[in-house]
Amino acid sequence: MTEENKETPAVTPEATPGLTKESVSDLITKAVADALKTKAEVEANRPEITDLSSKSVAQNNGGLHGSAPFSFCKAILATTRGGGTPEGWKRYAPYEYKSIEASHQKAVAEGSVTSGTAFSGQGVLVAPEYSSEIIELIRAKTVVRKLGAGRYPAKSETGFIPRQTAGSSTTWVGEGSTLTEGSEPQFDQLQYTLRKLSSLAMITNEILEDASVDAEKFVMDSMSLDLALAEDLAYLYGSGSAPVPTGLWNLAGVSHILAASPNGQSPTFDNLFDLEAIIENNNLVNTGYAFNPRSKQSLRKLKDSYGRYLWDTGIPQQNVPASIGGVLFAMTTQIHKTDTVGSSAGVTSSIFAGQWDQMLIVEKGGIELKAAETGAAFLADSTYVRGILRRDMVVRHVGAFGILDGVLA
């Protein structure tokens, strides 16, 4: 056989050393979260900076290596147009690909993961990405989280949280007297069922391919804000009809009180102290108020008999926030100002008060991110980006919350 007649050997796709299907999703998640965290820290310290310098990325403790920040848009392109292969990642997201490899090799060296079987071809990015940093963006824009709502990591779609409802009985007895058996502690359980919250955006491929850091920030902030507002609203007003969680407004056992007038009135500090009394009589403590900004406008105008404002402005120079009698507050325009009380139709609002750590936000995983260039997006030369959260909300003790209704301007 001549040299010319020899068959050309088949080319086998280059395997990614040590990169397994089981580990790639976590590595991509970490790379995205670390890059976003560094970006947030830099922008918080230097608001005028809109990009990350090479030095900032190199100093990141997440293990990123290279001279450019992680690109969310390039990651989407590597997923959709690259087919999820190592070759696709090398073409569309070379920095991200090197970061993932470097992080994995470091983890193998430290013994936190095993090298496993070399993995190549389809499926490098088949598993969903879970970015906890995006969840942090949601918390920053959510009233209930800001006021201190707790978190409960769910292990399944439906679960139960044990709760004590009564203590054991006690009796004073004299010397030598026979002890009397009393009642035992009583328990029940809170049930949660994870609900699905989604956000879907179609992004032009021109933006993905040519995006500046500002464009990427817009994409991330937009999706985060949409999810944040929907989550916040559900924990306050959710109907409880599947698939919506039950919010405080509709939760059985949460006390509603009415402002002095049957037709509503402007809020007073006395109203707020009445709310606190309800909570304190249940052996709990009010740790925060939530209300519409309109209510703040009314409360700030209240004065004592000498014409002095009663509103506690805090000490901004010393980072002491404004408060109501030492109790923090948070505002959101999502709290209604179109409710009806008596003859005041469509103009009243409410003020929420409570010990907010008694609220548990049940969550399973972080945001599930997926991208696809199909259907209408394909025809528009765009890409669908989908974010999904699985959440529910339960309250340990409903006596921890009270709501003032009939609040006018």
Short mmCIF file of C-alpha atoms in Angstrom, two decimals:
data_model
loop_
_atom_site.label_atom_id
_atom_site.label_comp_id
_atom_site.label_asym_id
_atom_site.label_seq_id
_atom_site.Cartn_x
_atom_site.Cartn_y
_atom_site.Cartn_z
CA MET A 1 0.00 0.00 0.00
CA THR A 2 1.36 3.40 -1.00
CA GLU A 3 1.43 6.40 1.24
CA GLU A 4 -1.32 7.97 -0.86
CA ASN A 5 -3.67 5.00 -0.32
CA LYS A 6 -3.35 4.93 3.45
CA GLU A 7 -6.57 5.79 5.27
CA THR A 8 -6.60 8.93 7.30
CA PRO A 9 -7.21 7.99 10.96
CA ALA A 10 -10.43 9.28 12.50
CA VAL A 11 -10.02 12.37 14.64
CA THR A 12 -11.21 11.84 18.19
CA PRO A 13 -12.48 14.99 19.98
CA GLU A 14 -10.00 16.13 22.59
CA ALA A 15 -11.12 15.10 26.06
CA THR A 16 -11.07 17.61 28.84
CA PRO A 17 -8.69 16.16 31.45
CA GLY A 18 -10.48 15.48 34.70
CA LEU A 19 -13.64 17.36 33.71
CA THR A 20 -16.67 15.20 34.45
CA LYS A 21 -20.33 15.70 33.75
CA GLU A 22 -21.07 15.51 37.46
CA SER A 23 -18.72 18.37 38.35
CA VAL A 24 -19.04 20.81 35.48
CA SER A 25 -22.31 22.40 36.63
CA ASP A 26 -20.91 23.25 40.06
CA LEU A 27 -17.75 24.66 38.51
CA ILE A 28 -19.65 26.90 36.11
CA THR A 29 -21.88 28.03 38.98
CA LYS A 30 -18.88 28.93 41.11
CA ALA A 31 -17.21 30.82 38.28
CA VAL A 32 -20.35 32.87 37.60
CA ALA A 33 -21.03 33.54 41.29
CA ASP A 34 -17.43 34.51 42.04
CA ALA A 35 -17.27 36.88 39.08
CA LEU A 36 -20.57 38.55 40.01
CA LYS A 37 -19.52 38.83 43.64
CA THR A 38 -16.27 40.53 42.71
CA LYS A 39 -18.10 42.86 40.33
CA ALA A 40 -20.58 43.83 43.07
CA GLU A 41 -17.79 44.47 45.58
CA VAL A 42 -15.83 46.63 43.16
CA GLU A 43 -18.89 48.64 42.13
CA ALA A 44 -19.92 49.10 45.77
CA ASN A 45 -16.51 50.54 46.65
CA ARG A 46 -16.02 52.47 43.41
CA PRO A 47 -19.44 53.31 41.89
CA GLU A 48 -17.77 54.94 38.90
CA ILE A 49 -16.23 51.63 37.85
CA THR A 50 -18.38 49.69 35.39
CA ASP A 51 -15.85 46.98 34.52
CA LEU A 52 -13.54 44.70 36.42
CA SER A 53 -9.82 45.18 36.03
CA SER A 54 -7.51 42.23 35.54
CA LYS A 55 -6.12 42.87 39.00
CA SER A 56 -9.56 42.70 40.60
CA VAL A 57 -10.30 39.35 38.99
CA ALA A 58 -6.87 37.96 39.82
CA GLN A 59 -7.41 38.87 43.47
CA ASN A 60 -10.78 37.11 43.57
CA ASN A 61 -10.74 34.28 46.09
CA GLY A 62 -12.96 32.13 43.88
CA GLY A 63 -10.01 30.75 41.94
CA LEU A 64 -10.60 32.53 38.63
CA HIS A 65 -7.51 32.76 36.46
CA GLY A 66 -7.11 35.05 33.47
CA SER A 67 -7.24 38.62 32.29
CA ALA A 68 -10.98 39.16 31.77
CA PRO A 69 -14.12 38.82 33.89
CA PHE A 70 -16.49 35.89 33.46
CA SER A 71 -18.94 36.71 30.67
CA PHE A 72 -22.52 35.61 31.21
CA CYS A 73 -23.38 36.38 27.58
CA LYS A 74 -20.46 34.33 26.24
CA ALA A 75 -21.54 31.47 28.49
CA ILE A 76 -25.00 31.56 26.89
CA LEU A 77 -23.48 31.50 23.41
CA ALA A 78 -21.25 28.58 24.36
CA THR A 79 -24.36 26.72 25.52
CA THR A 80 -26.61 27.42 22.55
CA ARG A 81 -24.34 27.84 19.56
CA GLY A 82 -21.45 25.78 20.87
CA GLY A 83 -23.64 22.77 21.45
CA GLY A 84 -22.35 22.39 24.97
CA THR A 85 -19.12 20.77 23.77
CA PRO A 86 -15.57 21.49 24.92
CA GLU A 87 -14.89 22.76 21.43
CA GLY A 88 -17.85 25.13 21.68
CA TRP A 89 -16.61 26.46 24.98
CA LYS A 90 -13.12 26.97 23.55
CA ARG A 91 -14.59 28.97 20.68
CA TYR A 92 -17.21 31.13 22.39
CA ALA A 93 -15.97 31.34 25.97
CA PRO A 94 -12.24 30.68 26.13
CA TYR A 95 -11.77 32.50 29.43
CA GLU A 96 -14.70 30.73 31.05
CA TYR A 97 -13.46 27.37 29.79
CA LYS A 98 -9.98 27.95 31.20
CA SER A 99 -11.47 29.12 34.49
CA ILE A 100 -13.54 25.97 34.82
CA GLU A 101 -10.58 23.74 34.00
CA ALA A 102 -8.32 25.59 36.44
CA SER A 103 -10.90 25.51 39.22
CA HIS A 104 -11.48 21.80 38.67
CA GLN A 105 -7.78 20.97 38.64
CA LYS A 106 -7.34 22.94 41.86
CA ALA A 107 -10.25 21.07 43.47
CA VAL A 108 -8.76 17.75 42.40
CA ALA A 109 -5.37 18.74 43.83
CA GLU A 110 -7.01 19.73 47.13
CA GLY A 111 -8.92 16.47 47.23
CA SER A 112 -12.36 18.09 47.40
CA VAL A 113 -13.42 16.28 44.21
CA THR A 114 -12.16 13.24 42.35
CA SER A 115 -10.88 13.48 38.81
CA GLY A 116 -13.36 10.89 37.55
CA THR A 117 -13.63 9.83 33.95
CA ALA A 118 -12.50 12.24 31.25
CA PHE A 119 -15.56 13.81 29.64
CA SER A 120 -15.91 15.30 26.19
CA GLY A 121 -18.48 15.76 23.47
CA GLN A 122 -22.14 16.61 24.11
CA GLY A 123 -23.29 17.53 27.58
CA VAL A 124 -20.65 19.81 29.08
CA LEU A 125 -23.35 22.34 29.92
CA VAL A 126 -26.45 20.16 29.88
CA ALA A 127 -26.93 20.40 33.64
CA PRO A 128 -28.62 23.63 34.86
CA GLU A 129 -26.54 26.39 36.36
CA TYR A 130 -27.30 27.42 39.95
CA SER A 131 -26.02 30.87 40.82
CA SER A 132 -26.40 31.84 44.47
CA GLU A 133 -25.12 35.33 43.64
CA ILE A 134 -28.26 36.03 41.65
CA ILE A 135 -30.26 35.11 44.75
CA GLU A 136 -28.37 37.74 46.69
CA LEU A 137 -29.43 40.34 44.12
CA ILE A 138 -33.02 39.29 44.80
CA ARG A 139 -32.61 39.62 48.57
CA ALA A 140 -31.30 43.14 48.23
CA LYS A 141 -34.55 44.17 46.52
CA THR A 142 -36.99 42.17 48.64
CA VAL A 143 -38.65 43.78 51.68
CA VAL A 144 -39.26 40.62 53.69
CA ARG A 145 -35.67 39.45 53.28
CA LYS A 146 -34.36 42.88 54.20
CA LEU A 147 -36.37 42.81 57.43
CA GLY A 148 -34.84 39.48 58.44
CA ALA A 149 -36.91 36.61 57.08
CA GLY A 150 -35.18 33.30 57.65
CA ARG A 151 -34.26 30.64 55.10
CA TYR A 152 -35.10 26.95 55.16
CA PRO A 153 -33.32 24.64 52.68
CA ALA A 154 -35.83 22.19 51.26
CA LYS A 155 -34.80 18.63 50.42
CA SER A 156 -37.93 17.65 48.54
CA GLU A 157 -40.92 19.20 46.80
CA THR A 158 -43.16 18.75 49.86
CA GLY A 159 -42.01 18.58 53.46
CA PHE A 160 -42.96 19.10 57.08
CA ILE A 161 -41.34 21.22 59.79
CA PRO A 162 -42.12 20.11 63.38
CA ARG A 163 -43.41 22.84 65.70
CA GLN A 164 -44.15 22.87 69.43
CA THR A 165 -47.57 24.32 70.22
CA ALA A 166 -47.77 23.89 74.00
CA GLY A 167 -45.46 23.16 76.91
CA SER A 168 -45.85 20.64 79.71
CA SER A 169 -47.87 21.57 82.79
CA THR A 170 -46.21 22.41 86.11
CA THR A 171 -47.45 22.16 89.72
CA TRP A 172 -46.11 23.36 93.07
CA VAL A 173 -45.96 20.52 95.60
CA GLY A 174 -45.22 20.32 99.29
CA GLU A 175 -42.48 18.34 100.93
CA GLY A 176 -43.16 14.61 100.71
CA SER A 177 -46.21 15.14 98.50
CA THR A 178 -46.88 12.87 95.55
CA LEU A 179 -46.12 14.46 92.19
CA THR A 180 -49.08 14.78 89.88
CA GLU A 181 -48.70 13.86 86.25
CA GLY A 182 -49.53 16.80 84.04
CA SER A 183 -50.01 17.38 80.37
CA GLU A 184 -47.20 16.66 77.94
CA PRO A 185 -45.70 19.11 75.44
CA GLN A 186 -47.85 19.40 72.33
CA PHE A 187 -46.61 19.48 68.74
CA ASP A 188 -47.85 19.87 65.20
CA GLN A 189 -46.11 20.47 61.91
CA LEU A 190 -45.93 23.08 59.20
CA GLN A 191 -46.24 21.81 55.66
CA TYR A 192 -44.54 23.42 52.70
CA THR A 193 -44.95 22.77 49.01
CA LEU A 194 -42.39 24.25 46.67
CA ARG A 195 -43.87 26.57 44.04
CA LYS A 196 -42.22 27.49 40.78
CA LEU A 197 -41.45 31.11 39.91
CA SER A 198 -40.13 31.84 36.43
CA SER A 199 -38.76 34.65 34.30
CA LEU A 200 -38.31 34.39 30.55
CA ALA A 201 -36.46 36.89 28.38
CA MET A 202 -35.54 36.89 24.72
CA ILE A 203 -32.17 38.53 24.07
CA THR A 204 -30.91 39.38 20.60
CA ASN A 205 -27.81 37.53 19.54
CA GLU A 206 -26.19 40.87 18.69
CA ILE A 207 -26.34 41.78 22.38
CA LEU A 208 -24.93 38.40 23.38
CA GLU A 209 -22.09 38.62 20.89
CA ASP A 210 -21.22 42.30 21.28
CA ALA A 211 -22.34 42.98 24.83
CA SER A 212 -20.40 45.39 26.97
CA VAL A 213 -20.29 44.93 30.72
CA ASP A 214 -23.20 47.39 31.02
CA ALA A 215 -25.34 45.24 28.73
CA GLU A 216 -24.59 42.11 30.73
CA LYS A 217 -25.40 43.95 33.95
CA PHE A 218 -28.71 45.01 32.44
CA VAL A 219 -29.60 41.41 31.56
CA MET A 220 -28.77 40.13 35.03
CA ASP A 221 -30.40 43.01 36.91
CA SER A 222 -33.56 42.80 34.81
CA MET A 223 -34.13 39.11 35.48
CA SER A 224 -33.19 39.47 39.15
CA LEU A 225 -35.57 42.40 39.67
CA ASP A 226 -38.47 40.61 37.96
CA LEU A 227 -38.04 37.57 40.19
CA ALA A 228 -37.46 39.71 43.30
CA LEU A 229 -40.67 41.69 42.89
CA ALA A 230 -42.77 38.59 42.24
CA GLU A 231 -41.29 36.78 45.25
CA ASP A 232 -41.77 39.77 47.54
CA LEU A 233 -45.37 40.30 46.48
CA ALA A 234 -46.24 36.64 47.05
CA TYR A 235 -44.88 36.65 50.63
CA LEU A 236 -47.01 39.70 51.42
CA TYR A 237 -50.22 39.10 49.46
CA GLY A 238 -50.01 35.61 47.96
CA SER A 239 -53.46 34.01 47.58
CA GLY A 240 -52.40 30.50 48.57
CA SER A 241 -54.15 29.08 45.51
CA ALA A 242 -51.67 26.87 43.68
CA PRO A 243 -49.18 27.66 42.32
CA VAL A 244 -49.02 30.87 44.43
CA PRO A 245 -47.74 30.70 48.06
CA THR A 246 -49.86 32.04 50.93
CA GLY A 247 -48.76 35.54 51.92
CA LEU A 248 -49.12 37.25 55.30
CA TRP A 249 -52.25 39.11 54.20
CA ASN A 250 -54.15 35.84 53.61
CA LEU A 251 -52.50 33.69 56.29
CA ALA A 252 -54.99 32.38 58.84
CA GLY A 253 -54.23 33.60 62.36
CA VAL A 254 -52.42 36.82 61.44
CA SER A 255 -54.19 39.67 63.28
CA HIS A 256 -55.69 42.53 61.25
CA ILE A 257 -56.62 45.72 63.09
CA LEU A 258 -58.35 48.78 61.74
CA ALA A 259 -57.32 52.40 62.12
CA ALA A 260 -59.59 54.29 64.55
CA SER A 261 -62.09 55.39 61.93
CA PRO A 262 -64.28 52.69 60.30
CA ASN A 263 -63.53 54.39 57.00
CA GLY A 264 -59.76 54.51 57.58
CA GLN A 265 -57.47 57.36 58.60
CA SER A 266 -53.94 58.63 58.23
CA PRO A 267 -51.54 56.48 60.27
CA THR A 268 -50.43 57.55 63.72
CA PHE A 269 -47.71 56.30 66.01
CA ASP A 270 -50.48 55.08 68.31
CA ASN A 271 -51.64 52.76 65.53
CA LEU A 272 -48.15 51.32 65.22
CA PHE A 273 -47.85 50.85 68.98
CA ASP A 274 -51.16 48.95 68.89
CA LEU A 275 -49.60 46.63 66.31
CA GLU A 276 -46.59 46.11 68.56
CA ALA A 277 -48.85 45.28 71.49
CA ILE A 278 -50.51 42.47 69.53
CA ILE A 279 -47.15 40.89 68.82
CA GLU A 280 -45.77 41.41 72.33
CA ASN A 281 -48.88 39.85 73.89
CA ASN A 282 -47.95 36.71 71.96
CA ASN A 283 -44.54 36.70 73.68
CA LEU A 284 -42.79 37.89 70.52
CA VAL A 285 -41.08 41.14 69.52
CA ASN A 286 -41.73 43.50 66.65
CA THR A 287 -38.49 43.79 64.68
CA GLY A 288 -39.68 45.77 61.67
CA TYR A 289 -42.43 47.55 59.76
CA ALA A 290 -43.19 47.27 56.06
CA PHE A 291 -45.33 49.89 54.36
CA ASN A 292 -45.94 51.85 51.19
CA PRO A 293 -43.81 55.03 50.86
CA ARG A 294 -47.04 57.02 51.15
CA SER A 295 -47.30 55.96 54.80
CA LYS A 296 -43.84 57.30 55.55
CA GLN A 297 -44.89 60.65 54.11
CA SER A 298 -47.77 60.79 56.60
CA LEU A 299 -45.76 59.61 59.62
CA ARG A 300 -42.95 62.09 58.98
CA LYS A 301 -45.39 65.00 59.31
CA LEU A 302 -46.52 64.09 62.83
CA LYS A 303 -45.47 66.61 65.52
CA ASP A 304 -45.65 66.93 69.28
CA SER A 305 -47.46 69.73 71.11
CA TYR A 306 -44.44 71.98 70.63
CA GLY A 307 -44.39 71.53 66.86
CA ARG A 308 -41.38 69.22 66.89
CA TYR A 309 -41.32 66.33 64.44
CA LEU A 310 -41.65 62.92 66.06
CA TRP A 311 -40.00 61.01 63.23
CA ASP A 312 -36.62 59.51 64.17
CA THR A 313 -34.32 60.45 61.29
CA GLY A 314 -31.37 58.47 62.65
CA ILE A 315 -27.78 59.66 62.28
CA PRO A 316 -26.74 59.11 58.65
CA GLN A 317 -23.17 60.30 59.31
CA GLN A 318 -22.74 57.45 61.80
CA ASN A 319 -24.67 54.89 59.73
CA VAL A 320 -27.54 54.93 62.25
CA PRO A 321 -30.70 54.34 60.17
CA ALA A 322 -34.03 56.07 60.60
CA SER A 323 -36.46 54.08 62.73
CA ILE A 324 -39.84 54.14 64.40
CA GLY A 325 -39.24 54.07 68.14
CA GLY A 326 -36.02 52.20 67.49
CA VAL A 327 -37.70 49.66 65.19
CA LEU A 328 -36.46 49.44 61.62
CA PHE A 329 -38.75 49.75 58.62
CA ALA A 330 -38.69 48.94 54.92
CA MET A 331 -40.79 50.35 52.11
CA THR A 332 -42.12 48.95 48.88
CA THR A 333 -44.60 50.33 46.39
CA GLN A 334 -45.97 46.81 46.05
CA ILE A 335 -47.86 47.23 49.32
CA HIS A 336 -51.34 48.16 48.17
CA LYS A 337 -52.77 51.66 48.36
CA THR A 338 -55.90 50.73 46.43
CA ASP A 339 -57.79 48.66 49.03
CA THR A 340 -61.24 49.50 50.38
CA VAL A 341 -62.29 50.10 53.98
CA GLY A 342 -65.81 51.35 54.73
CA SER A 343 -66.63 54.25 52.45
CA SER A 344 -62.97 54.72 51.46
CA ALA A 345 -63.07 52.77 48.21
CA GLY A 346 -59.85 51.92 46.43
CA VAL A 347 -57.65 54.35 48.37
CA THR A 348 -56.48 52.60 51.56
CA SER A 349 -53.19 50.92 52.33
CA SER A 350 -51.79 48.66 55.08
CA ILE A 351 -48.80 48.50 57.39
CA PHE A 352 -47.21 45.14 58.19
CA ALA A 353 -45.35 44.56 61.48
CA GLY A 354 -43.76 41.47 62.90
CA GLN A 355 -40.89 39.46 64.21
CA TRP A 356 -39.59 38.68 60.77
CA ASP A 357 -37.29 35.81 61.64
CA GLN A 358 -40.49 33.85 62.33
CA MET A 359 -41.04 33.85 58.56
CA LEU A 360 -39.23 31.05 56.74
CA ILE A 361 -38.55 31.25 53.02
CA VAL A 362 -38.35 27.64 51.90
CA GLU A 363 -35.97 27.29 48.98
CA LYS A 364 -34.48 24.44 46.99
CA GLY A 365 -31.32 25.30 45.13
CA GLY A 366 -30.62 28.61 43.49
CA ILE A 367 -31.72 30.01 40.18
CA GLU A 368 -31.90 27.43 37.41
CA LEU A 369 -30.65 29.13 34.27
CA LYS A 370 -31.14 27.76 30.78
CA ALA A 371 -30.69 29.23 27.33
CA ALA A 372 -32.12 28.07 24.00
CA GLU A 373 -32.14 29.42 20.45
CA THR A 374 -35.40 27.85 19.27
CA GLY A 375 -38.86 28.74 18.03
CA ALA A 376 -39.63 32.45 17.91
CA ALA A 377 -36.17 33.25 19.20
CA PHE A 378 -34.55 31.41 16.27
CA LEU A 379 -36.69 33.30 13.77
CA ALA A 380 -35.71 36.60 15.43
CA ASP A 381 -32.00 35.67 15.60
CA SER A 382 -32.28 35.81 19.38
CA THR A 383 -31.88 33.54 22.38
CA TYR A 384 -34.35 32.67 25.13
CA VAL A 385 -32.91 32.92 28.64
CA ARG A 386 -35.04 31.31 31.34
CA GLY A 387 -34.67 31.62 35.09
CA ILE A 388 -36.61 29.45 37.53
CA LEU A 389 -36.86 29.56 41.33
CA ARG A 390 -38.56 26.98 43.54
CA ARG A 391 -39.89 28.61 46.71
CA ASP A 392 -42.55 28.56 49.40
CA MET A 393 -43.11 30.53 52.60
CA VAL A 394 -44.26 29.38 56.03
CA VAL A 395 -44.54 31.19 59.38
CA ARG A 396 -43.37 29.49 62.56
CA HIS A 397 -45.91 31.30 64.77
CA VAL A 398 -48.63 33.43 63.16
CA GLY A 399 -48.84 35.54 66.32
CA ALA A 400 -45.53 37.08 65.27
CA PHE A 401 -47.28 39.35 62.75
CA GLY A 402 -49.96 42.02 62.72
CA ILE A 403 -51.40 44.18 59.93
CA LEU A 404 -52.91 47.66 60.22
CA ASP A 405 -55.62 48.17 57.57
CA GLY A 406 -57.44 51.30 56.44
CA VAL A 407 -54.35 53.49 56.16
CA LEU A 408 -55.00 56.72 54.28
CA ALA A 409 -52.54 59.36 53.11
#
